[in-house]
Coordinates of C-alpha atoms and ligand atoms in Angstrom, one line a residue:
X6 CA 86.6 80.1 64.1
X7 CA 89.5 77.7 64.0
X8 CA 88.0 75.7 66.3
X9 CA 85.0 75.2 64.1
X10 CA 87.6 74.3 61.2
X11 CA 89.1 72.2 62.8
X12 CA 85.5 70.5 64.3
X13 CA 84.3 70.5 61.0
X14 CA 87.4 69.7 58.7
X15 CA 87.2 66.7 60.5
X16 CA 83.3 65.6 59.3
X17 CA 83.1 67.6 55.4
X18 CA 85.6 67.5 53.0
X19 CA 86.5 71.4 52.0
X20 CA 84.4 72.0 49.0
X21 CA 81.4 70.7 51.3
X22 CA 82.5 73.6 53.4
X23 CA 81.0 75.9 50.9
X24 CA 78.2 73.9 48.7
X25 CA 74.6 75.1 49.0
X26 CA 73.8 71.2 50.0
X27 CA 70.6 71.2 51.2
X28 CA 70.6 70.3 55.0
X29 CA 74.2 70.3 56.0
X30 CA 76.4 72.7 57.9
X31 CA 77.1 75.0 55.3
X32 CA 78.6 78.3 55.0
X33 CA 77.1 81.3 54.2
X34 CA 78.9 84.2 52.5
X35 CA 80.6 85.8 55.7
X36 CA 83.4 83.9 57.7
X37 CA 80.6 83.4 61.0
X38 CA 77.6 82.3 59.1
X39 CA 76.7 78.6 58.7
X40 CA 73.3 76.7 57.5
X41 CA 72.2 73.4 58.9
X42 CA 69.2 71.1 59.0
X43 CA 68.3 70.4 62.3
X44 CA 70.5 72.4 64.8
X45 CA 70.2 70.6 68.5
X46 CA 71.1 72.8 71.0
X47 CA 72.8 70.9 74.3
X48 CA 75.0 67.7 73.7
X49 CA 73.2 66.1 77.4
X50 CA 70.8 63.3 77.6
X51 CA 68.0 64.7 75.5
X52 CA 70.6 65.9 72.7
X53 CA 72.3 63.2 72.0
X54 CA 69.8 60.9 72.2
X55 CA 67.3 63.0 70.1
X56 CA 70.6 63.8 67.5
X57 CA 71.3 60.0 67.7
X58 CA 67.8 59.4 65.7
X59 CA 68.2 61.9 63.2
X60 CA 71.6 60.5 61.9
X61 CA 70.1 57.2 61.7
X62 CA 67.1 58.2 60.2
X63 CA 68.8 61.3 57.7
X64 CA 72.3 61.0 57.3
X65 CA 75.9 62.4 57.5
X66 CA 75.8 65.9 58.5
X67 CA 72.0 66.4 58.6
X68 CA 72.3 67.3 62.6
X69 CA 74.3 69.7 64.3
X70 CA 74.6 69.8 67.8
X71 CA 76.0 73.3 69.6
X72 CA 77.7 71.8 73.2
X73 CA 80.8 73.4 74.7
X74 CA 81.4 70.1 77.9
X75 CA 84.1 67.9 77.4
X76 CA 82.5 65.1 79.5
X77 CA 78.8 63.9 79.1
X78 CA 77.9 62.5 82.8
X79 CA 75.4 59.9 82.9
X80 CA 73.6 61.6 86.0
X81 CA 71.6 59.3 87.7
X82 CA 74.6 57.3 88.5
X83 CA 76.1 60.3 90.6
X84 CA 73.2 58.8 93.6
X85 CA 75.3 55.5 93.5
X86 CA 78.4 57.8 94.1
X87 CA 77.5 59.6 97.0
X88 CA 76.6 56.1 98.4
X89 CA 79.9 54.8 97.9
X90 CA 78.9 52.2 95.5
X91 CA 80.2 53.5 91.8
X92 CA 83.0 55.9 91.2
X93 CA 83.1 59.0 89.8
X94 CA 84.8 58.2 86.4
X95 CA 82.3 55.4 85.5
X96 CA 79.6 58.1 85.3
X97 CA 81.5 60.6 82.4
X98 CA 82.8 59.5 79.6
X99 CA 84.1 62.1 76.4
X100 CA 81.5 64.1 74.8
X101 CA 83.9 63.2 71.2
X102 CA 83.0 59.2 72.0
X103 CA 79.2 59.7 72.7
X104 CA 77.7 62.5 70.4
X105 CA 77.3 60.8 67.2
X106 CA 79.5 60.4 64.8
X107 CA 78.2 61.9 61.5
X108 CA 76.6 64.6 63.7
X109 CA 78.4 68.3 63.4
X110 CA 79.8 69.1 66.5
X111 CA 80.3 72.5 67.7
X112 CA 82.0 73.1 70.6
X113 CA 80.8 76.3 72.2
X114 CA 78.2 77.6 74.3
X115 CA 75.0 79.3 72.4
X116 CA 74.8 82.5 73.3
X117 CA 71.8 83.8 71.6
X118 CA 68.5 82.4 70.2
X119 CA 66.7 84.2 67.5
X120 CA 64.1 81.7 66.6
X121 CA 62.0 84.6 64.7
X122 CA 64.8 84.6 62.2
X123 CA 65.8 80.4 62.6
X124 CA 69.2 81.4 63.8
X125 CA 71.0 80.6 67.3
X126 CA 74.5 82.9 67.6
X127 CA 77.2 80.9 69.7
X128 CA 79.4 82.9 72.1
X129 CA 82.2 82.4 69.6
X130 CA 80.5 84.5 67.2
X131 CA 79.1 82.2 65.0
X132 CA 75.5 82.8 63.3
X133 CA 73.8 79.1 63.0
X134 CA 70.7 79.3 60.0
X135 CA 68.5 75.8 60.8
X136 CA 65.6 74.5 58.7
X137 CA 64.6 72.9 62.2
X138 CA 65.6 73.6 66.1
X139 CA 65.5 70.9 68.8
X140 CA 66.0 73.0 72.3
X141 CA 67.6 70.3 75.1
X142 CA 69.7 73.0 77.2
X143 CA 69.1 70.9 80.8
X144 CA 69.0 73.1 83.8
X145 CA 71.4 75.3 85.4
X146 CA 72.1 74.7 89.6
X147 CA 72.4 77.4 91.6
X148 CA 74.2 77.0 94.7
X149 CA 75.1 80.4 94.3
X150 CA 71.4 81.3 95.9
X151 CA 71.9 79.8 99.5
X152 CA 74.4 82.5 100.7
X153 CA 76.8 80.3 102.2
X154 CA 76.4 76.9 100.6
X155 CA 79.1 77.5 97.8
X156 CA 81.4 78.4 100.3
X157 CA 81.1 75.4 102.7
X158 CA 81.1 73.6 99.5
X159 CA 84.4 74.9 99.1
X160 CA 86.2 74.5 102.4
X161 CA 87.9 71.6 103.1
X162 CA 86.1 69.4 105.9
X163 CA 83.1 71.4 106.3
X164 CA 80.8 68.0 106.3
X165 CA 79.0 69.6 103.0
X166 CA 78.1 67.4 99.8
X167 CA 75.9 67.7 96.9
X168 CA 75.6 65.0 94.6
X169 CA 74.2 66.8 92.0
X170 CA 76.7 68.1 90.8
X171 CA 80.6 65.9 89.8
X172 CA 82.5 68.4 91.4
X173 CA 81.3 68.4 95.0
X174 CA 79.7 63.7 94.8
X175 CA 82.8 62.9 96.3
X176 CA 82.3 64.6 99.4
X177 CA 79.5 62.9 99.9
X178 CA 80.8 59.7 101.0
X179 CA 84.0 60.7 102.3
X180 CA 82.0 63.3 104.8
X181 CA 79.8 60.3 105.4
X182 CA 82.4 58.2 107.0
X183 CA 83.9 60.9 108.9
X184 CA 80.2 61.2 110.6
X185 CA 80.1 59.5 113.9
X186 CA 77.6 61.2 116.2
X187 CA 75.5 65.0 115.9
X188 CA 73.0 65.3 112.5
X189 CA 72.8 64.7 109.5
X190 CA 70.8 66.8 107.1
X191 CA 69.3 66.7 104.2
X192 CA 67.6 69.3 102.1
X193 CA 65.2 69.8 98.9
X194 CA 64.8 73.3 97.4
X195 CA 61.8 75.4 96.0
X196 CA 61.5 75.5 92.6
X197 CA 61.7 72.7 89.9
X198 CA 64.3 70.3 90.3
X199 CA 66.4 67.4 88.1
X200 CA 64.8 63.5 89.9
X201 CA 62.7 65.4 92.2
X202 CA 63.7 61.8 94.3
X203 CA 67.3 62.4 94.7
X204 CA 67.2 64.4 97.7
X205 CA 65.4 61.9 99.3
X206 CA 67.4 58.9 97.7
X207 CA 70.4 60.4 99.3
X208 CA 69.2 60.6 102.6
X209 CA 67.7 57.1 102.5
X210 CA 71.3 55.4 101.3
X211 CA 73.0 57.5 104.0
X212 CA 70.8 56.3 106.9
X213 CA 71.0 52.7 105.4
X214 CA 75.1 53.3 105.7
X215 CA 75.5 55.2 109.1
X216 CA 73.1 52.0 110.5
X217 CA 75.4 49.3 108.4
X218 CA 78.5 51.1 110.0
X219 CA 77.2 50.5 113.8
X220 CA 76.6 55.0 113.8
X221 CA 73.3 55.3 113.8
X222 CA 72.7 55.4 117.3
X223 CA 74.9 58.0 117.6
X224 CA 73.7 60.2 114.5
X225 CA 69.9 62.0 114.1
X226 CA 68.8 61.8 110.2
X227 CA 67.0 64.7 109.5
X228 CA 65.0 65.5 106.2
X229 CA 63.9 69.0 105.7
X230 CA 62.0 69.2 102.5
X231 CA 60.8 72.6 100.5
X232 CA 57.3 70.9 99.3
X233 CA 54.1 70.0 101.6
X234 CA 54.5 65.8 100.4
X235 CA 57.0 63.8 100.9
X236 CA 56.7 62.5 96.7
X237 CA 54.3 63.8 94.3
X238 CA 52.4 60.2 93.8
X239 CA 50.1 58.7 96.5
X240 CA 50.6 55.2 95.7
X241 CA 54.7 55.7 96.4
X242 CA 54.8 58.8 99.2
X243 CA 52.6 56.1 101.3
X244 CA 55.1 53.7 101.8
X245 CA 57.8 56.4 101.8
X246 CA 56.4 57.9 104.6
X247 CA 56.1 54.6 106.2
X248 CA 59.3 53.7 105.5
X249 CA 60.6 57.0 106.6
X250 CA 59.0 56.7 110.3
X251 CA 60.3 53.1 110.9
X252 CA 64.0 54.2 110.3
X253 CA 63.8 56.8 112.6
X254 CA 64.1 59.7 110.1
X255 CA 63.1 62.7 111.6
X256 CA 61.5 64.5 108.0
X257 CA 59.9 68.1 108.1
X258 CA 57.9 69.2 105.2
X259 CA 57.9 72.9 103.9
X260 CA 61.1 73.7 105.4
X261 CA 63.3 75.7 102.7
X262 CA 67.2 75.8 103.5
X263 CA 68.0 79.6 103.4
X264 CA 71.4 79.6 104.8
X265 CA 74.8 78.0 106.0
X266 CA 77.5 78.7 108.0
X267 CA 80.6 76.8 107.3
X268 CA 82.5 77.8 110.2
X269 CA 80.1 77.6 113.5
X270 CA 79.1 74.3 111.1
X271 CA 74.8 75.5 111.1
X272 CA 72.1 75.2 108.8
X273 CA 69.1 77.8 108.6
X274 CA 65.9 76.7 107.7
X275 CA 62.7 79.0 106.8
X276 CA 58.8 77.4 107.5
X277 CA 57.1 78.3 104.5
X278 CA 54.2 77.8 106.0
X279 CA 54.5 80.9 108.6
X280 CA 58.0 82.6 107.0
X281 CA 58.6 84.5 110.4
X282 CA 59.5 81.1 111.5
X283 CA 63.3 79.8 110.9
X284 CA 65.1 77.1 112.7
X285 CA 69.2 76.4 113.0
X286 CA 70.4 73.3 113.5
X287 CA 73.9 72.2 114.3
X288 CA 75.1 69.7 111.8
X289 CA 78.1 67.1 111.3
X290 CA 77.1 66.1 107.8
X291 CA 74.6 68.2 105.2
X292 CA 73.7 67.4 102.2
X293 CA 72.7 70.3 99.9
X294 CA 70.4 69.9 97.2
X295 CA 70.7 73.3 95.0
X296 CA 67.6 75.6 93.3
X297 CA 67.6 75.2 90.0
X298 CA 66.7 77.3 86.9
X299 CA 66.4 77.0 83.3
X300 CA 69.3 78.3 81.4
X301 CA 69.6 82.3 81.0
X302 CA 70.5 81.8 77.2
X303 CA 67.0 80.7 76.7
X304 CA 65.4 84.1 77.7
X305 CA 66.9 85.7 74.5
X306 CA 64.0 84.7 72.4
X307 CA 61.3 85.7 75.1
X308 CA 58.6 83.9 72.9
X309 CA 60.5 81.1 72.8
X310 CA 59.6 80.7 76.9
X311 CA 57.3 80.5 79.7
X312 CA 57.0 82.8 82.4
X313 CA 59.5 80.7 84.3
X314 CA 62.2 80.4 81.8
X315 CA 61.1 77.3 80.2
X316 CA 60.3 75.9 76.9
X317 CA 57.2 76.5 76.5
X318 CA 56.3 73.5 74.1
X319 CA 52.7 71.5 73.8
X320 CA 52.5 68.9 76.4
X321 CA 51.6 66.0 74.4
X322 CA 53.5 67.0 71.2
X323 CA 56.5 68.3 72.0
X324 CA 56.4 71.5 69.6
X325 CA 57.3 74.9 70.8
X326 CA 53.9 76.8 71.4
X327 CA 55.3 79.8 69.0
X328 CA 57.3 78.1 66.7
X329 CA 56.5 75.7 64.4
X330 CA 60.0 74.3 63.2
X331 CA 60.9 74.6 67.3
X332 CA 60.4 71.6 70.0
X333 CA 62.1 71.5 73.5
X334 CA 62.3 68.0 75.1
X335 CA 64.1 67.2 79.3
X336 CA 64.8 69.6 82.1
X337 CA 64.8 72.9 80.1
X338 CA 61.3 72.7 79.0
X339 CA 58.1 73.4 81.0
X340 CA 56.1 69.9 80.3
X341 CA 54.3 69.2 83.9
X342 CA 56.0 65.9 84.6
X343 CA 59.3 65.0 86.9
X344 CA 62.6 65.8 85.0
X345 CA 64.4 62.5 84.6
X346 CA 66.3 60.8 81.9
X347 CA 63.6 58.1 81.9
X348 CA 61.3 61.0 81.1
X349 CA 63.4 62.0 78.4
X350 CA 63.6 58.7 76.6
X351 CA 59.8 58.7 76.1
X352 CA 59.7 62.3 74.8
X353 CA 62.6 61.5 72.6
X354 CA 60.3 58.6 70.5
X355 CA 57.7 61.4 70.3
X356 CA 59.2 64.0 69.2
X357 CA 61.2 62.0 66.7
X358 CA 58.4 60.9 65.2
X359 CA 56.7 64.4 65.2
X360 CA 59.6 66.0 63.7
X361 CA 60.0 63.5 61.2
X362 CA 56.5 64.5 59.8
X363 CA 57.3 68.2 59.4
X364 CA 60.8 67.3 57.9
X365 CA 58.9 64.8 55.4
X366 CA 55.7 67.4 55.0
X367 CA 53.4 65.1 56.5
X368 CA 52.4 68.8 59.1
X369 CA 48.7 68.0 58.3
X370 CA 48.9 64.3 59.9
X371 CA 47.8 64.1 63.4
X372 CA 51.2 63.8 66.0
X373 CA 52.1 61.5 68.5
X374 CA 51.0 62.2 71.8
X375 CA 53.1 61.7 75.0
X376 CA 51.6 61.1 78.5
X377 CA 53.9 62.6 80.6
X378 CA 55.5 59.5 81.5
X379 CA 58.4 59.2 84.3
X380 CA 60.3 57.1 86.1
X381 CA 62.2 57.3 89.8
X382 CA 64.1 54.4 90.8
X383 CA 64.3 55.5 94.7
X384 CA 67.0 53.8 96.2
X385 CA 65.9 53.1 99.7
X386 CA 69.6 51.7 100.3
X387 CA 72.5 49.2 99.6
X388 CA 69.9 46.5 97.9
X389 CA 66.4 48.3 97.6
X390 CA 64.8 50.0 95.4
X391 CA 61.1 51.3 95.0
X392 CA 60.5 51.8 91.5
X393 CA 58.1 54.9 90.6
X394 CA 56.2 54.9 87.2
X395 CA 53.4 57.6 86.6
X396 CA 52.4 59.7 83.9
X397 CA 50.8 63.6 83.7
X398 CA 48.2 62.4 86.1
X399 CA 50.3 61.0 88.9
X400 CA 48.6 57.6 87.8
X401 CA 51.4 55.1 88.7
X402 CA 52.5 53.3 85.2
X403 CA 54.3 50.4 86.0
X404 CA 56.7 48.0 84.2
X405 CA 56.5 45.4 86.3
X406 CA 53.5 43.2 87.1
X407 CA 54.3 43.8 90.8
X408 CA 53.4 46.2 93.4
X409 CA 56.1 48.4 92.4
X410 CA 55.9 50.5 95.7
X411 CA 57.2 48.1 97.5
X412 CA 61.2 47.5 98.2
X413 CA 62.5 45.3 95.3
X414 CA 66.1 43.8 95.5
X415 CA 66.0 43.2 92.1
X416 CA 65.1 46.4 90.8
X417 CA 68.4 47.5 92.5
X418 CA 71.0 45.8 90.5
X419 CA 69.0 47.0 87.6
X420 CA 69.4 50.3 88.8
X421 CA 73.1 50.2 89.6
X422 CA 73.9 47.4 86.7
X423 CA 71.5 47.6 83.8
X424 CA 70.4 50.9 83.7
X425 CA 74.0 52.4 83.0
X426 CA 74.2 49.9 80.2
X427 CA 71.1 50.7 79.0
X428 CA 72.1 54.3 78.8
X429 CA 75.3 54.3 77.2
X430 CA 74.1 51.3 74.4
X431 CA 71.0 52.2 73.9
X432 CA 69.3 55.7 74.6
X433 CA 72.4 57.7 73.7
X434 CA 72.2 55.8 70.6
X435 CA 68.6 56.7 69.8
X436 CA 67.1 53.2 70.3
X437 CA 65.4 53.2 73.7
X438 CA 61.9 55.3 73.5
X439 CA 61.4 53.6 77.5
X440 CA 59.7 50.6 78.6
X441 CA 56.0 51.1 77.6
X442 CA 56.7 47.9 74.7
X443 CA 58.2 45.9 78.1
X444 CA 54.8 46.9 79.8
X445 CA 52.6 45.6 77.0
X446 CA 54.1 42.4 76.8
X447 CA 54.6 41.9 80.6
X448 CA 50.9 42.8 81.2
X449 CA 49.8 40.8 78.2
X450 CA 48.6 43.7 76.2
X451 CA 46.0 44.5 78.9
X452 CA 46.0 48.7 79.6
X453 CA 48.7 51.4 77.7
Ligands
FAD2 C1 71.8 63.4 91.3 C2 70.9 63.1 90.2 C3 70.2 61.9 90.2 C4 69.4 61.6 89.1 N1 68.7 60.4 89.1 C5 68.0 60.0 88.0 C6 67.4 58.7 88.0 O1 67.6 57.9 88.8 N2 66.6 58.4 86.9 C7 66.4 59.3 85.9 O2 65.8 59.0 84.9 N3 67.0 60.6 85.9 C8 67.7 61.0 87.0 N4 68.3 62.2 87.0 C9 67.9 63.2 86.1 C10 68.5 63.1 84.7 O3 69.9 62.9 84.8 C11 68.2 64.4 83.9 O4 66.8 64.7 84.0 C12 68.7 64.4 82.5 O5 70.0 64.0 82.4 C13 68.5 65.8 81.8 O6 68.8 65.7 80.5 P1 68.8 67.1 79.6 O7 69.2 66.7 78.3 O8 67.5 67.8 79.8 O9 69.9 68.0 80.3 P2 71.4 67.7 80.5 O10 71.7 66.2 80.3 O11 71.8 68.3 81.8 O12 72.1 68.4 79.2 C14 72.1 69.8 79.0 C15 73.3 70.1 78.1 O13 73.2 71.4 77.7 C16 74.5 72.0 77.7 N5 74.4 73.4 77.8 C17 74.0 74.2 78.8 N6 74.0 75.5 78.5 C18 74.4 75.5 77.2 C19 74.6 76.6 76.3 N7 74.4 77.9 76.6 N8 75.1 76.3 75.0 C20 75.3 75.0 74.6 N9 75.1 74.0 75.5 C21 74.7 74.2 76.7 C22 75.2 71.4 78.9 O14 76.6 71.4 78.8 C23 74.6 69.9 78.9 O15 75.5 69.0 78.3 C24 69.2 62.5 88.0 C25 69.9 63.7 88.0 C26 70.8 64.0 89.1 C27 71.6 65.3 89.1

């Protein structure tokens, strides 16, 4: 409770502490119980950026945002990191500096959702009434369900990295120049996952960097993937493949990683295909990428979810498919498109603008729609990059008037350079909704 004083001393004058304002935090007649407008639940990508918009649009104090991290990581640039090429502190910077200012911040995890009664309880004990609920909770990894991977993670100089997560990048660079000869493995889960072309990013950069360092002679690069395709889109897995093949990369589809043992140094591997089958390989350097799940916390209003875990929202609007003053946008929800930030920049011009119509009661007008739109820069190494585009339909939807599945040099340094920029200056801030405006002018208006 002091915590929340002392949060909120710092954005409402005391009397505003207790006035029945319509639409800020306000609170209620026990110690625990506060009102708000629109209560965003996760300070990450979608959160902020989402939050960001609503400020501009509504005000001081019309947003709430429940988020217990002291550091908001920009993710994609963790890639860069376990290449060597950015360092860890340019990706994070303090959750204080990026949430918005005349948002209410609350520092603590939510610990229960009772959207029947437009309430969310945080694990501090404070009940949280909302007019309107925006769900952005990310995903939870769970290393913890490879027996064995936490604990390699864990021991010094076991040759195991992950770069999705900021605690274990660094490894994988330093383990990558400690590699001289044996295998090096890389891995891709079941289950839904954050940039579905990170695992695969990560093994490309690597190869690119043992071949740049005179070792890849010495080293096999081995990709053992959970899914039957090497990329969900034709157009890109293609050249992928292709480019796969002529690097020597030794990639096995369908193969899930079901254990590791950090002392004899192995990885086990299951065939999905024919589950009697396992293989164990010997391994200098592995990189692990983790299951992942939506967050437990969301399971507390079942109707609030899928059979999965996910927000169960409609796919073009955004809404929650029970409740009408609900929407869900990035990784926690279950729209059928890759999770990425680039995703979540489109879905965040949607369902501001869908929100905006039932905060304004303008229900009856017909929403926005979003096309499942994504984007993958894969990093094919130090100064390539294919950059993927599709929408719901695995049509490619590309930016560039280009033949985007080809290796661009250029698209690179926007990857490493602009795209950071971008982030910080513009989507955190609520003013990038993606590139489909770019797209219209650079294909002259011709298609969406
Ligand atoms: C290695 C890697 C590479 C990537 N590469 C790219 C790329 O190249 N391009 C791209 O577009 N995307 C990329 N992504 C994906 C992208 O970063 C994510 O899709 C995006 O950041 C997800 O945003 P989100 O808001 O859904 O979740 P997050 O940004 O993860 O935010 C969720 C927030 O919810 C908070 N939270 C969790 N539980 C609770 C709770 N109980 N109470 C309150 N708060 C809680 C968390 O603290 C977190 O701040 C990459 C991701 C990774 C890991």
């Amino acid at each position: 409770m002091a915590q929340l004083h002392r949060i909120l001393s710092r954005q409402l004058v005391p009397n505003q502490c207790i006035a029945l304002v319509c639409g800020q935090l306000r609170k209620m007649t026990t110690e625990n119980a506060h009102k708000c407008k629109i209560l965003v639940l996760g300070g990450g990508t979608g959160g902020c950026t989402i939050a960001s918009k609503f400020i501009s649009k509504l005000g001081k104090n019309q947003v709430a945002i429940i988020e217990p991290a002291d550091l908001h990581y920009y993710q994609p640039m963790l890639t860069m990191i376990g290449g060597g090429m950015k360092e860890l502190k340019e990706a994070s910077r303090p959750m204080s500096e990026v949430l918005p200012k005349d948002a209410i911040w609350i520092k603590e995890n939510v610990s229960k959702i009772d959207a029947k009664n437009n309430a969310v309880t945080t694990t501090g004990g404070k009940r949280i009434e909302y007019e309107f609920l925006v769900v952005s909770l990310g995903l939870e990894l769970r290393y913890d369900k490879i027996p064995g991977v936490l604990e390699a993670l864990e021991t010094p100089r076991s040759g195991v990295a992950s770069n999705y997560s900021p605690k274990y990048v660094e490894q994988t660079y330093k383990y990558l120049q400690d590699t001289n000869s044996g295998k090096a493995i890389f891995t891709f889960p079941q289950g839904p996952v954050k940039c579905a072309g990170a695992p695969l990013k990560a093994c490309l950069i690597s190869e690119d960097f043992l071949r740049r360092n005179g070792k890849r002679k010495n080293v096999d690069v081995i990709y053992r993937t959970s899914l039957p395709v090497i990329f969900s889109v034709k157009h890109y897995a293609d050249k992928l493949n292709q480019l796969c093949a002529v690097r020597g990369i030794d990639v096995g589809f369908q193969q899930e990683l079901i254990s590791v043992d950090s002392a004899e140094k192995t990885a086990t591997f299951k065939n999905l295909a024919n589950p009697q089958e396992t293989e164990k390989f010997e391994f200098s350097f592995l990189h692990v990428t983790p299951p992942m799940s939506p967050p437990e916390v969301l399971k507390t209003t079942p109707e609030l979810v899928d059979g999965a875990g996910f927000v169960n929202v409609n796919k073009e609007t955004l809404q929650s498919q029970s409740f009408s003053n609900v929407y869900g946008i990035g990784d926690c929800t279950n729209l059928p498109t890759s999770k990425t930030a680039a995703a979540i920049a489109a879905q965040s011009g949607v369902l501001y603008q869908n929100l905006l119509k039932d905060i304004e009661g303008r229900s009856s007008e017909e929403k926005v729609k979003y096309d499942g739109y994504t984007s993958c820069p894969l990093v094919t190494g130090y100064s390539s990059v294919i950059l993927a585009e599709f929408d719901y339909s695995l049509t490619p939807l590309e930016t560039f008037p280009v033949d985007q599945s080809k290796e661009h040099r250029a698209m690179f340094f926007m990857k490493k350079d602009a795209m950071p920029f971008l982030y910080w200056n513009g989507m955190l801030k609520g003013y990038w909704n993606g590139p489909q405006f770019l797209r219209k002018i650079l294909h002259f208006g011709v298609g969406r």
